[in-house]
mmCIF file of C-alpha atoms in Angstrom:
data_model
loop_
_atom_site.group_PDB
_atom_site.id
_atom_site.type_symbol
_atom_site.label_atom_id
_atom_site.label_comp_id
_atom_site.label_asym_id
_atom_site.label_seq_id
_atom_site.Cartn_x
_atom_site.Cartn_y
_atom_site.Cartn_z
ATOM 1 C CA MET A 591 -61.166 166.353 62.437
ATOM 2 C CA VAL A 592 -60.519 169.547 62.204
ATOM 3 C CA LYS A 593 -62.514 172.569 62.939
ATOM 4 C CA ILE A 594 -62.501 175.451 60.065
ATOM 5 C CA LYS A 595 -63.161 178.717 61.663
ATOM 6 C CA PRO A 596 -65.617 180.469 59.115
ATOM 7 C CA PRO A 597 -64.219 183.870 57.292
ATOM 8 C CA GLN A 598 -64.775 186.876 59.301
ATOM 9 C CA ALA A 599 -67.806 189.453 58.241
ATOM 10 C CA SER A 600 -66.802 191.882 55.876
ATOM 11 C CA LYS A 601 -70.056 193.556 55.827
ATOM 12 C CA GLY A 602 -73.100 193.625 57.919
ATOM 13 C CA LYS A 603 -75.645 195.255 60.340
ATOM 14 C CA HIS A 604 -72.263 196.116 63.211
ATOM 15 C CA ILE A 605 -69.458 196.214 60.758
ATOM 16 C CA LYS A 606 -68.580 199.108 58.753
ATOM 17 C CA THR A 607 -66.840 198.877 55.238
ATOM 18 C CA PRO A 608 -64.391 201.532 54.251
ATOM 19 C CA GLU A 609 -65.666 204.128 51.749
ATOM 20 C CA GLU A 610 -65.801 203.074 48.216
ATOM 21 C CA GLY A 611 -62.018 203.791 47.071
ATOM 22 C CA ALA A 612 -61.051 205.110 50.639
ATOM 23 C CA ALA A 613 -58.060 202.713 50.372
ATOM 24 C CA SER A 614 -56.862 204.522 47.272
ATOM 25 C CA ASP A 615 -57.704 208.001 48.187
ATOM 26 C CA HIS A 616 -53.968 208.767 48.682
ATOM 27 C CA LEU A 617 -52.960 207.613 44.297
ATOM 28 C CA THR A 618 -53.387 209.869 41.784
ATOM 29 C CA PRO A 619 -56.672 208.890 39.368
ATOM 30 C CA PHE A 620 -56.533 206.644 36.093
ATOM 31 C CA PHE A 621 -59.171 207.379 33.840
ATOM 32 C CA CYS A 622 -60.893 204.343 31.570
ATOM 33 C CA LEU A 623 -62.648 205.284 28.177
ATOM 34 C CA SER A 624 -63.576 201.979 26.997
ATOM 35 C CA GLN A 625 -66.904 201.879 28.272
ATOM 36 C CA ILE A 626 -68.050 205.120 26.553
ATOM 37 C CA ALA A 627 -71.691 205.381 25.297
ATOM 38 C CA ARG A 628 -71.936 206.028 21.494
ATOM 39 C CA ASN A 629 -74.177 208.350 21.723
ATOM 40 C CA PHE A 630 -72.261 210.323 24.596
ATOM 41 C CA CYS A 631 -68.908 209.974 23.367
ATOM 42 C CA VAL A 632 -66.313 212.778 23.288
ATOM 43 C CA LEU A 633 -66.086 212.489 19.697
ATOM 44 C CA ASN A 634 -69.698 214.004 19.422
ATOM 45 C CA CYS A 635 -68.293 216.889 21.325
ATOM 46 C CA GLU A 636 -67.024 220.496 19.444
ATOM 47 C CA VAL A 637 -63.370 220.814 19.498
ATOM 48 C CA GLY A 638 -63.036 223.539 22.437
ATOM 49 C CA GLU A 639 -65.131 220.772 24.483
ATOM 50 C CA GLN A 640 -62.484 218.007 23.593
ATOM 51 C CA ALA A 641 -59.460 220.345 24.557
ATOM 52 C CA ALA A 642 -61.287 221.854 27.710
ATOM 53 C CA PHE A 643 -62.131 217.728 28.346
ATOM 54 C CA ALA A 644 -57.917 216.793 27.818
ATOM 55 C CA CYS A 645 -57.040 219.812 29.975
ATOM 56 C CA LYS A 646 -59.320 218.505 33.089
ATOM 57 C CA LEU A 647 -57.377 215.178 32.624
ATOM 58 C CA ARG A 648 -54.134 216.296 32.925
ATOM 59 C CA LYS A 649 -54.773 218.826 35.627
ATOM 60 C CA MET A 650 -56.612 215.946 37.666
ATOM 61 C CA SER A 651 -54.113 213.337 36.945
ATOM 62 C CA GLU A 652 -51.645 215.558 38.839
ATOM 63 C CA MET A 653 -54.062 215.438 42.018
ATOM 64 C CA THR A 654 -54.581 212.603 44.226
ATOM 65 C CA TRP A 655 -58.075 210.920 45.082
ATOM 66 C CA ALA A 656 -58.183 212.899 48.231
ATOM 67 C CA ASP A 657 -57.446 216.600 46.670
ATOM 68 C CA ILE A 658 -60.100 215.800 44.134
ATOM 69 C CA LYS A 659 -62.984 214.841 46.542
ATOM 70 C CA LYS A 660 -61.880 217.915 48.391
ATOM 71 C CA ALA A 661 -61.866 220.159 45.177
ATOM 72 C CA PRO A 662 -65.069 222.421 44.877
ATOM 73 C CA ARG A 663 -67.706 220.542 42.081
ATOM 74 C CA GLU A 664 -66.973 223.977 39.964
ATOM 75 C CA GLY A 665 -63.326 223.451 39.852
ATOM 76 C CA LEU A 666 -61.418 219.812 39.739
ATOM 77 C CA GLY A 667 -64.384 218.445 42.109
ATOM 78 C CA CYS A 668 -67.405 216.317 41.467
ATOM 79 C CA GLU A 669 -70.669 216.007 42.028
ATOM 80 C CA LYS A 670 -72.774 212.403 43.321
ATOM 81 C CA ILE A 671 -75.373 211.615 41.281
ATOM 82 C CA TYR A 672 -78.231 210.261 43.459
ATOM 83 C CA SER A 673 -81.069 209.606 40.763
ATOM 84 C CA ILE A 674 -80.800 208.227 37.374
ATOM 85 C CA ASP A 675 -81.985 205.664 35.024
ATOM 86 C CA LYS A 676 -81.060 202.286 35.702
ATOM 87 C CA ASP A 677 -81.040 201.153 32.348
ATOM 88 C CA LEU A 678 -78.926 203.984 31.082
ATOM 89 C CA ILE A 679 -75.959 202.460 33.447
ATOM 90 C CA PRO A 680 -73.786 200.379 31.743
ATOM 91 C CA ALA A 681 -72.884 196.462 33.595
ATOM 92 C CA GLY A 682 -70.269 197.419 35.309
ATOM 93 C CA ALA A 683 -71.316 200.670 37.356
ATOM 94 C CA LYS A 684 -74.172 198.817 38.375
ATOM 95 C CA GLY A 685 -74.340 199.360 42.182
ATOM 96 C CA LYS A 686 -71.792 201.948 42.400
ATOM 97 C CA ARG A 687 -71.812 205.682 42.964
ATOM 98 C CA ILE A 688 -71.879 207.813 40.059
ATOM 99 C CA LEU A 689 -70.366 210.696 39.792
ATOM 100 C CA SER A 690 -70.209 213.794 37.461
ATOM 101 C CA PHE A 691 -67.147 216.104 37.057
ATOM 102 C CA ARG A 692 -67.498 219.383 35.071
ATOM 103 C CA ILE A 693 -65.716 220.250 31.843
ATOM 104 C CA SER A 694 -67.303 223.376 31.729
ATOM 105 C CA ASP A 695 -70.552 225.165 32.509
ATOM 106 C CA ILE A 696 -72.877 222.530 30.447
ATOM 107 C CA TYR A 697 -70.341 220.254 29.693
ATOM 108 C CA ARG A 698 -70.046 216.893 32.154
ATOM 109 C CA MET A 699 -68.147 213.799 32.166
ATOM 110 C CA ILE A 700 -70.145 210.872 34.038
ATOM 111 C CA GLY A 701 -68.781 207.508 35.301
ATOM 112 C CA TYR A 702 -67.544 205.891 38.537
ATOM 113 C CA ARG A 703 -64.940 205.250 40.695
ATOM 114 C CA ASP A 704 -63.362 201.749 41.121
ATOM 115 C CA ASN A 705 -60.516 202.176 43.587
ATOM 116 C CA ARG A 706 -58.143 204.269 41.310
ATOM 117 C CA VAL A 707 -59.795 203.988 38.070
ATOM 118 C CA PHE A 708 -62.632 206.366 37.344
ATOM 119 C CA HIS A 709 -64.639 204.542 34.204
ATOM 120 C CA ILE A 710 -66.047 207.664 32.349
ATOM 121 C CA PHE A 711 -69.234 206.162 30.264
ATOM 122 C CA TRP A 712 -70.739 209.384 29.382
ATOM 123 C CA PHE A 713 -69.685 212.930 27.816
ATOM 124 C CA ASP A 714 -73.023 215.035 28.820
ATOM 125 C CA HIS A 715 -72.277 218.143 26.154
ATOM 126 C CA LYS A 716 -76.036 218.767 25.849
ATOM 127 C CA GLU A 717 -77.266 218.515 29.194
ATOM 128 C CA LYS A 718 -79.374 215.370 27.638
ATOM 129 C CA MET A 719 -78.729 213.655 30.905
ATOM 130 C CA CYS A 720 -80.759 214.858 34.075
ATOM 131 C CA PHE A 721 -79.632 214.248 37.612
ATOM 132 C CA ASN A 722 -81.347 215.161 40.620
#
């Protein structure tokens, strides 16, 4: 009879896992728009806001995730969202850290990071979503 070793624990009381996405911090981000809610779509924004979104993605695509994490939230950095209605979050985002990137003073793109990919699911162009 052969003894099979149990798998090594990857998470637990005394085992720390790397921060979400840390393994891909040295890479440039990819952006996914497949989960965007219809009511909060970039197509609902004004042309100037759409252009600002395109410019923001272009600038961010030249940075690494590590650079983005270090950038100020008012610039190319992001804010972590700690309080949000769980019913508004798409299924793929459940349990993920929700992030908000400023496109302008009142315009935000909201989504979650999954390693290298940032999945965008809202464009908040009228400050309709309230966060803490």
